[in-house]
Short mmCIF file of C-alpha atoms (C1' of nucleotides) in Angstrom, two decimals:
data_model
loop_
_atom_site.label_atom_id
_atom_site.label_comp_id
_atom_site.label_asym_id
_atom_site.label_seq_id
_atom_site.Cartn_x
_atom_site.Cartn_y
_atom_site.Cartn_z
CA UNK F 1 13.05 -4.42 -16.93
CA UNK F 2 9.17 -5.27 -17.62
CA UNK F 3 10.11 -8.81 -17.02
CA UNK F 4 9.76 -11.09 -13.61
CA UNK F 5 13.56 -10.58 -11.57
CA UNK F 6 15.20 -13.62 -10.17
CA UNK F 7 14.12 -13.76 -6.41
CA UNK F 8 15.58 -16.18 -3.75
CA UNK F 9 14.27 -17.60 -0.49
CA UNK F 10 15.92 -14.40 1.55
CA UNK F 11 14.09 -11.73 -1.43
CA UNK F 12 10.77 -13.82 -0.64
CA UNK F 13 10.75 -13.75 3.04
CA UNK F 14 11.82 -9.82 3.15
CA UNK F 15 8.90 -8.93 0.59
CA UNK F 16 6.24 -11.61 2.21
CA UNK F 17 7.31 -9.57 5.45
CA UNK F 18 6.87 -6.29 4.36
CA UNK F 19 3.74 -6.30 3.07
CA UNK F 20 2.52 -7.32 6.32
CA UNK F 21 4.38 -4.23 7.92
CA UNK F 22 5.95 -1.73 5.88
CA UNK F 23 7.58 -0.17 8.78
CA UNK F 24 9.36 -3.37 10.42
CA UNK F 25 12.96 -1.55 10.87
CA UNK F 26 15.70 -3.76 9.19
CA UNK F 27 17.38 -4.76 12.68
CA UNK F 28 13.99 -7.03 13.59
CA UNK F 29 13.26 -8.01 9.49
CA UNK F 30 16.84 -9.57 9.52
CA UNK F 31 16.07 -11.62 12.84
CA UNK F 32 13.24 -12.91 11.25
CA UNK F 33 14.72 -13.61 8.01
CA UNK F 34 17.77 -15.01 9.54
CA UNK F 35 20.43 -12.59 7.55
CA UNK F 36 22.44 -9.33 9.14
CA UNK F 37 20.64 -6.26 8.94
CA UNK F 38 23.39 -5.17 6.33
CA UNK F 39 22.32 -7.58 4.08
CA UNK F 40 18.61 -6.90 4.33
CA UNK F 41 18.99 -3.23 3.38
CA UNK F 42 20.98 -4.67 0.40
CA UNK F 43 18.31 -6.60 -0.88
CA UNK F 44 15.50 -4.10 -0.24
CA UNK F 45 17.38 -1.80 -1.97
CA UNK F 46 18.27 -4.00 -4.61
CA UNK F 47 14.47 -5.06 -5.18
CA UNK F 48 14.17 -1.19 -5.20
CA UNK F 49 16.22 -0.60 -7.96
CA UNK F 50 14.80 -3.95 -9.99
CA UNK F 51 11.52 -2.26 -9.68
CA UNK F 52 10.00 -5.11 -7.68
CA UNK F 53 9.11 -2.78 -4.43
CA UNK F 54 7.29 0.42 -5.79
CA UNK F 55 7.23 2.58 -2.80
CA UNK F 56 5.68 2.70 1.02
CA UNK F 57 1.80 3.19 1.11
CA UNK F 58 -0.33 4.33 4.28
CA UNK F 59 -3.34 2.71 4.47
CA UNK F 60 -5.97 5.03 5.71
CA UNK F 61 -9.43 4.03 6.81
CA UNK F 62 -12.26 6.25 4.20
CA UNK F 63 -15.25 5.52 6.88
CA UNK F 64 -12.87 7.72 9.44
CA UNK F 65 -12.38 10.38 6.72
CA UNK F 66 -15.91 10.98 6.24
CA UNK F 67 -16.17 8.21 2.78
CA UNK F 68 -18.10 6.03 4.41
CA UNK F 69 -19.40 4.66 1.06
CA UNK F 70 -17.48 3.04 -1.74
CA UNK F 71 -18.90 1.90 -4.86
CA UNK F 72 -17.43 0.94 -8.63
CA UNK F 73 -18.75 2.77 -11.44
CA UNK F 74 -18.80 0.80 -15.09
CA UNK F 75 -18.27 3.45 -17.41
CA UNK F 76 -18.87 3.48 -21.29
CA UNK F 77 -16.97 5.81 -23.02
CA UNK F 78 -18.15 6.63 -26.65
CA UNK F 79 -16.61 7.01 -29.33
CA UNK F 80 -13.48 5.56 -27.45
CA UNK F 81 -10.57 7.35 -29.43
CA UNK F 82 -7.72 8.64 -27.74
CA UNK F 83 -8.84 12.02 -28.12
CA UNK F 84 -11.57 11.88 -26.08
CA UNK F 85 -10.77 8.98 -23.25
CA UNK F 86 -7.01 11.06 -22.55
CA UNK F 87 -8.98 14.16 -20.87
CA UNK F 88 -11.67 11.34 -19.46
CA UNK F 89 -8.95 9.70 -17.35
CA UNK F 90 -7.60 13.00 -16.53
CA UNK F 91 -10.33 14.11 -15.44
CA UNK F 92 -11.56 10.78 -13.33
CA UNK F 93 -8.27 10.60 -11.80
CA UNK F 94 -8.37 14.58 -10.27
CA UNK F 95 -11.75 14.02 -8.75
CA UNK F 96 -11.40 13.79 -4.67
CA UNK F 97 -13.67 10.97 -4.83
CA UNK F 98 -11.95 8.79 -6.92
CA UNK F 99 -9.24 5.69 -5.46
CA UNK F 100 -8.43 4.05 -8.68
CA UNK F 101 -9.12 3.84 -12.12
CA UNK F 102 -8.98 0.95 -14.58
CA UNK F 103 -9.36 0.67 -18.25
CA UNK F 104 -10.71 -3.22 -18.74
CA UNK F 105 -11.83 -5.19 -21.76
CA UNK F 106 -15.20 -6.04 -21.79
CA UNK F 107 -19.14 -4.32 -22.01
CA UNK F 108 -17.77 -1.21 -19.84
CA UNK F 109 -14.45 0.78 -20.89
CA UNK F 110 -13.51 2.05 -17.26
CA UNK F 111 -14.31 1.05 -14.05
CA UNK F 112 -14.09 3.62 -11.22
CA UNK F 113 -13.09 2.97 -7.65
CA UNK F 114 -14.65 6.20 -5.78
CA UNK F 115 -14.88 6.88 -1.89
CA UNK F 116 -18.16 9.35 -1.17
CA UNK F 117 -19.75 10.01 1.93
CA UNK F 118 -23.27 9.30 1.88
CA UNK F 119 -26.17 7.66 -1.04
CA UNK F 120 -26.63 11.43 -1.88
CA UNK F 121 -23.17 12.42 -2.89
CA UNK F 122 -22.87 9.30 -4.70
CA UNK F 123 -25.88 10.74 -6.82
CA UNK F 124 -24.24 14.40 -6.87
CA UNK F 125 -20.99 12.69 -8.35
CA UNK F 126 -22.25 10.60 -10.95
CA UNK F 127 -24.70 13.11 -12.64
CA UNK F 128 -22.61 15.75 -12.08
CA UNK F 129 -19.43 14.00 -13.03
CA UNK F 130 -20.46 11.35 -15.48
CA UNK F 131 -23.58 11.14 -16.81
CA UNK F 132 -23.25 14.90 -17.84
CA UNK F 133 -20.06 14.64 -19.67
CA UNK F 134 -20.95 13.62 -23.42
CA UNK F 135 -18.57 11.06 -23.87
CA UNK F 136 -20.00 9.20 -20.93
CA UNK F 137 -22.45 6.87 -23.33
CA UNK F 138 -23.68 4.79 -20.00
CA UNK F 139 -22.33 4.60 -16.11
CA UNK F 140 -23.47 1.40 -13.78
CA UNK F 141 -23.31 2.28 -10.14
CA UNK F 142 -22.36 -0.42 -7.62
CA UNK F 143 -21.99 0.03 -4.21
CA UNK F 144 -19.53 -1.80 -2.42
CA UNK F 145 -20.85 -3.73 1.15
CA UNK F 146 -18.00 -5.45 2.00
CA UNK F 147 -13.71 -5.38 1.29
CA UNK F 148 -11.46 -7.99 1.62
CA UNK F 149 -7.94 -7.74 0.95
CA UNK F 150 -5.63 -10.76 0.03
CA UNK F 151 -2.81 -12.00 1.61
CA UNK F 152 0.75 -11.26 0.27
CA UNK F 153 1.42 -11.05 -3.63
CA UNK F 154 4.19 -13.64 -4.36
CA UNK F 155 5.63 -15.12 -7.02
CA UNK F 156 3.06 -17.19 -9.69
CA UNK F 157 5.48 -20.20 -9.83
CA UNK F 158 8.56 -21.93 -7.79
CA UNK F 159 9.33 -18.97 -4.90
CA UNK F 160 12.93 -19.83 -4.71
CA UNK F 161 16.21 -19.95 -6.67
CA UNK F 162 14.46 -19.15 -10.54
CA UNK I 1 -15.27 4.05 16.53
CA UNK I 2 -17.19 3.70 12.96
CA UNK I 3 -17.32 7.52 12.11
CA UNK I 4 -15.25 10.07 11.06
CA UNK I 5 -12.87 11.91 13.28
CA UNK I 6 -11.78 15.41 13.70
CA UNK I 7 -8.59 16.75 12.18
CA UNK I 8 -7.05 20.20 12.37
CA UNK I 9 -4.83 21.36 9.39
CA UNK I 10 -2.09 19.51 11.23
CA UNK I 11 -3.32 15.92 10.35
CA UNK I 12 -4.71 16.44 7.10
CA UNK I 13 -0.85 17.82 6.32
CA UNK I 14 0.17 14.84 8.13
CA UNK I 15 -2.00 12.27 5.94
CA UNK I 16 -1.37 13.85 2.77
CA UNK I 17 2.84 13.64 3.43
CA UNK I 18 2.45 10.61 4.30
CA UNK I 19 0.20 8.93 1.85
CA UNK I 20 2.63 10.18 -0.66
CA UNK I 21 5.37 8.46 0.89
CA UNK I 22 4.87 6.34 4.32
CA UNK I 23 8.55 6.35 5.05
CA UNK I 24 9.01 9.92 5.43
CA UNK I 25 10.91 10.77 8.79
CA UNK I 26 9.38 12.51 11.07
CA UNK I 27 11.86 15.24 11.13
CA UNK I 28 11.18 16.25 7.38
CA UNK I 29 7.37 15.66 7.41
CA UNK I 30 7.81 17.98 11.13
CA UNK I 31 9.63 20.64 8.54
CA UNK I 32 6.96 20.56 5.66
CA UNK I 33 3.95 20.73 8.32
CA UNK I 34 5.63 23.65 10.32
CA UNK I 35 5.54 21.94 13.91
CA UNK I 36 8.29 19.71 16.17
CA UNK I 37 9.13 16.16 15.11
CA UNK I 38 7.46 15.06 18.68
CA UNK I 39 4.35 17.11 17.96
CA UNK I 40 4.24 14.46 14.19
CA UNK I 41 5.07 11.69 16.43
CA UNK I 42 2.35 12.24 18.31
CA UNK I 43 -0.15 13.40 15.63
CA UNK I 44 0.39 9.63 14.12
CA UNK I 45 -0.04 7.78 16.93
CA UNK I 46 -3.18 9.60 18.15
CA UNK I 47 -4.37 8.54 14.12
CA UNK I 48 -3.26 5.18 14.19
CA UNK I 49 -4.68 5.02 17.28
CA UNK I 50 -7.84 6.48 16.32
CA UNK I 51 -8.17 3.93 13.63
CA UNK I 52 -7.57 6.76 10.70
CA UNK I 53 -4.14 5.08 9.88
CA UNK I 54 -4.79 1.22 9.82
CA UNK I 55 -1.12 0.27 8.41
CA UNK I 56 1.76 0.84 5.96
CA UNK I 57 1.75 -1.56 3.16
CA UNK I 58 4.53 -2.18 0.80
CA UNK I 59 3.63 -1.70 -3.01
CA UNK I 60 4.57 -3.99 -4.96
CA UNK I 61 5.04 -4.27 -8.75
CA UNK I 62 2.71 -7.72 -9.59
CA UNK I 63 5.01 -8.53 -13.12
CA UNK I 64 8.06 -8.25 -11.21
CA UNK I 65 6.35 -10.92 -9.65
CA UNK I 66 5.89 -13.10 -13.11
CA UNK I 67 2.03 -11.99 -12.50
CA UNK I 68 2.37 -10.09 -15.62
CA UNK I 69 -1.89 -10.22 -16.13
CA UNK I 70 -4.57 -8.75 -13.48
CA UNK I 71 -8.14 -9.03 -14.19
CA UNK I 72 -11.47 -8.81 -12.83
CA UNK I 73 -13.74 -11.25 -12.33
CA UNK I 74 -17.58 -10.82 -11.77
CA UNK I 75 -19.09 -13.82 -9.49
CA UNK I 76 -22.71 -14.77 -9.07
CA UNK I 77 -23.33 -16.79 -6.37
CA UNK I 78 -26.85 -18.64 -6.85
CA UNK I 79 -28.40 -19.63 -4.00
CA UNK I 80 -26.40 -16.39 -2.07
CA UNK I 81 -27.27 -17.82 1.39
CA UNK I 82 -24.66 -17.34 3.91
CA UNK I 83 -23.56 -21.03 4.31
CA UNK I 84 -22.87 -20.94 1.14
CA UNK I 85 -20.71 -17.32 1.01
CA UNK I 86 -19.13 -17.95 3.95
CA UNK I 87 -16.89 -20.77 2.47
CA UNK I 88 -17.08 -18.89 -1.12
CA UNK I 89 -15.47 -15.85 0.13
CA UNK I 90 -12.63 -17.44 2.35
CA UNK I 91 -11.59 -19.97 -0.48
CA UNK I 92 -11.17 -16.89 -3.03
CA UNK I 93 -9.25 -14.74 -0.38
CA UNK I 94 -7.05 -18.28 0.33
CA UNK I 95 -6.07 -17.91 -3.53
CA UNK I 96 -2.27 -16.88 -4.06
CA UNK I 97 -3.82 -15.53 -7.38
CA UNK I 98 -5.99 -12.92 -5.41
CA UNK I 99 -5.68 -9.66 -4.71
CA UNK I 100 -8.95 -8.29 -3.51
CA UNK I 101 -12.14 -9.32 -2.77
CA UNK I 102 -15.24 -6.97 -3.09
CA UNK I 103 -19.14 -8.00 -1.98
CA UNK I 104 -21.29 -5.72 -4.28
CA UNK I 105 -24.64 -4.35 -4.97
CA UNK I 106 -26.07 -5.41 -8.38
CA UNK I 107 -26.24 -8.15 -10.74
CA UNK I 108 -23.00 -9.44 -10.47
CA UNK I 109 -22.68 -10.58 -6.24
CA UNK I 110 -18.92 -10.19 -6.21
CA UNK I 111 -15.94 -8.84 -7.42
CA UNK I 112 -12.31 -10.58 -7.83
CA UNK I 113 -9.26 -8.92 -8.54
CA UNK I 114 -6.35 -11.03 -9.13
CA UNK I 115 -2.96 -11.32 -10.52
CA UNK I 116 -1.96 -14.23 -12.75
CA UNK I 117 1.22 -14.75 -15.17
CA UNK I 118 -0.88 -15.19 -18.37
CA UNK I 119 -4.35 -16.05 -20.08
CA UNK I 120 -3.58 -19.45 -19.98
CA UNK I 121 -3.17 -18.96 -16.23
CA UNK I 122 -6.41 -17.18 -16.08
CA UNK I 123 -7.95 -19.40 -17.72
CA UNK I 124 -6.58 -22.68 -15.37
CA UNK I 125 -7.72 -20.10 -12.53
CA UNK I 126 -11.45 -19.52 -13.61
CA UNK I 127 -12.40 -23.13 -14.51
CA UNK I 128 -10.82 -24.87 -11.61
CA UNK I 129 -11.40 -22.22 -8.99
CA UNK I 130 -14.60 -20.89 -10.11
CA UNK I 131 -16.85 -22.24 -12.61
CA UNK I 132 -16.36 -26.13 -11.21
CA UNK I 133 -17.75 -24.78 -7.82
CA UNK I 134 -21.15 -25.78 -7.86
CA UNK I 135 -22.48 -22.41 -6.06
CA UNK I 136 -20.93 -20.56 -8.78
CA UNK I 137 -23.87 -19.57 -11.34
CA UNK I 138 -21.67 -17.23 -13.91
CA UNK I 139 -18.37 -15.79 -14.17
CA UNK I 140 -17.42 -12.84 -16.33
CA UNK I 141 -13.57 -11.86 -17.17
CA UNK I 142 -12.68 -8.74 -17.81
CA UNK I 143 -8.88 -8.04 -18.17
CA UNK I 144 -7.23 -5.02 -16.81
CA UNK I 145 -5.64 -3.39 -19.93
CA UNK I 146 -4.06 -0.41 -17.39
CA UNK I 147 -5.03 1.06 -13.83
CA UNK I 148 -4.44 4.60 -12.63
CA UNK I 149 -4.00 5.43 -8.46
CA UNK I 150 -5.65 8.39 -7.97
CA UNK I 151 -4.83 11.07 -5.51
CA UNK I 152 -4.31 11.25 -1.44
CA UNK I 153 -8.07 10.32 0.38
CA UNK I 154 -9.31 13.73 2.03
CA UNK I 155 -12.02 13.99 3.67
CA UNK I 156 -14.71 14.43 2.08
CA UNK I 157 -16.03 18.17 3.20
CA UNK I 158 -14.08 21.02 5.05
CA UNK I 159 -10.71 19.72 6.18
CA UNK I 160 -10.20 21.91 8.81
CA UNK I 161 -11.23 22.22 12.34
CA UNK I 162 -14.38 20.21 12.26
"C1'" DG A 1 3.20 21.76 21.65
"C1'" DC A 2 8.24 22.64 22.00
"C1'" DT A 3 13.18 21.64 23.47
"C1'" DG A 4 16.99 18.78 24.43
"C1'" DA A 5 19.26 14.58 25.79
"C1'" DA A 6 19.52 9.53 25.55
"C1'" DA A 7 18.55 5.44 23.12
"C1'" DA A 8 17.71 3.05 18.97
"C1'" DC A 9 18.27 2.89 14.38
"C1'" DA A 10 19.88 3.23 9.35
"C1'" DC A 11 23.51 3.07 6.66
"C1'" DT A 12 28.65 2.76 5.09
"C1'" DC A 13 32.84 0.56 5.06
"C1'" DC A 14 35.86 -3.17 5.19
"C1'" DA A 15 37.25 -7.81 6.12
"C1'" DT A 16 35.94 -12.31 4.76
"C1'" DA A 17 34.52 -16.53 2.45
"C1'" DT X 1 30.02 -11.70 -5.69
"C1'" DA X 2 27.65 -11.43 -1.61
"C1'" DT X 3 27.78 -11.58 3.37
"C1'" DG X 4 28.47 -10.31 8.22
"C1'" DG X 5 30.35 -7.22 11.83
"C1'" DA X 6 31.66 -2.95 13.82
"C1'" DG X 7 31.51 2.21 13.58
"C1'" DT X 8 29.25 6.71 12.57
"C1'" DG X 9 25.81 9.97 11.74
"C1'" DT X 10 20.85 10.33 11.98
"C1'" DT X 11 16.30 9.55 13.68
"C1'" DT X 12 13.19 8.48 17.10
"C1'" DT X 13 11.67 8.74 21.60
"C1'" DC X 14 10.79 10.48 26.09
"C1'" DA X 15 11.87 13.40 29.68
"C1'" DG X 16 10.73 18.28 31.50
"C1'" DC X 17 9.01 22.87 30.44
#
DNA sequence: GCTGAAAACACTCCATA
DNA sequence: TATGGAGTGTTTTCAGC
């Protein structure tokens, strides 16, 4: 189950097609795949079940919700037992501001994803949020100027018939 | 266009249903918001149209994929002139190993977030897609040991009626 | 913004190869 | 074992109010 699932040209072209368009209905994704529609809702559902497709997103635009800034915060966490970093994620992950949270190797334990909407709540945030908690040892701020998002996440090796 | 919109209770009910899970009908998010299925309908076309909703994306589960290993890598570009970006940043987002591209503040000029099977693939990844470009001046790799979604985006101050 | 009717759709079953 | 086609219940959509 944590391992890659067997994927064939059809299971390629449904997923490469519905990251583009989440909401294609499965009448026009089997026209364009070149399968019945029956058969399409089989395979999404069976790339369901496998675990490959996680769930339907929304993509919403921050700027329009008032976030107009995004920046990634390196965080140290010290000392890093569990102890201390379980209530740290917790914590992180609660906060309004925050889109994602990653524990890396490397210098900085944690790096935080956070929407805010101007310089000065980006301040408020991380002295109120981080530098003030005491296992915070150290917090870089980056701001983010510019997003772009890949194309399609596919397969690492042969797409079809593995 | 660029700033943020108003939205009544109805919306932000809307968003947060929906962010949740983008393939709700629109005759149960219509029951858990309190208003018609039309009245949802048209509450998600005025915010697509608006530019709050930009899409519904599929998420997908990257080692399902056989892309078992994401990591960040931090890019600097030396000279960062914009001839020189320009191609930089649409050869990374050409790379079936990408995810997301991020242009930051800082030290580091940008951020790479990608998906590979294994450190053997990162490392094939970084030395022929990175470090053997010549405007690439230093690449740091930081794997991602796990990564947290945080919560629905809000906006950022009173949600209603503004 | 709601109601109701018409159209489009998702989904199940069964025959088929 | 997996596919494709037809049928059924549901959802979406678009009137009018």
């Amino acid at each position: 189950m944590r391992d890659s699932v067997p994927l064939d040209p059809v299971d390629l072209a449904i997923l490469r097609l519905l990251q583009n368009d989440a909401r294609m209905t499965y009448r026009d994704l089997a026209a364009e795949v070149g399968v019945a529609p029956s058969t399409c809702l089989d395979r999404v559902a069976r790339l369901r079940r496998a675990g490959v497709i996680l769930g339907h997103e929304l993509r919403v635009d921050p700027a329009k919700l008032g976030r107009g800034l995004e920046a990634l915060l390196l965080v140290q966490v010290r000392p890093h037992r569990r102890e201390l970093v379980g209530p740290f994620v917790e914590r992180i992950r609660a906060l309004p501001e925050s889109r994602a949270l990653f524990h890396l190797t490397g210098p900085d334990d944690y790096l935080v994803h956070v929407a805010v909407a101007d310089t000065a709540d980006l301040q408020r945030l991380v002295l109120d949020e981080f530098t003030s908690r005491k296992e915070v040892a150290r917090v870089e701020t980056r701001l983010i100027f510019q997003r772009w998002d890949c194309g399609p996440l596919l397969p690492a090796r042969h797409a079809a018939g593995e």
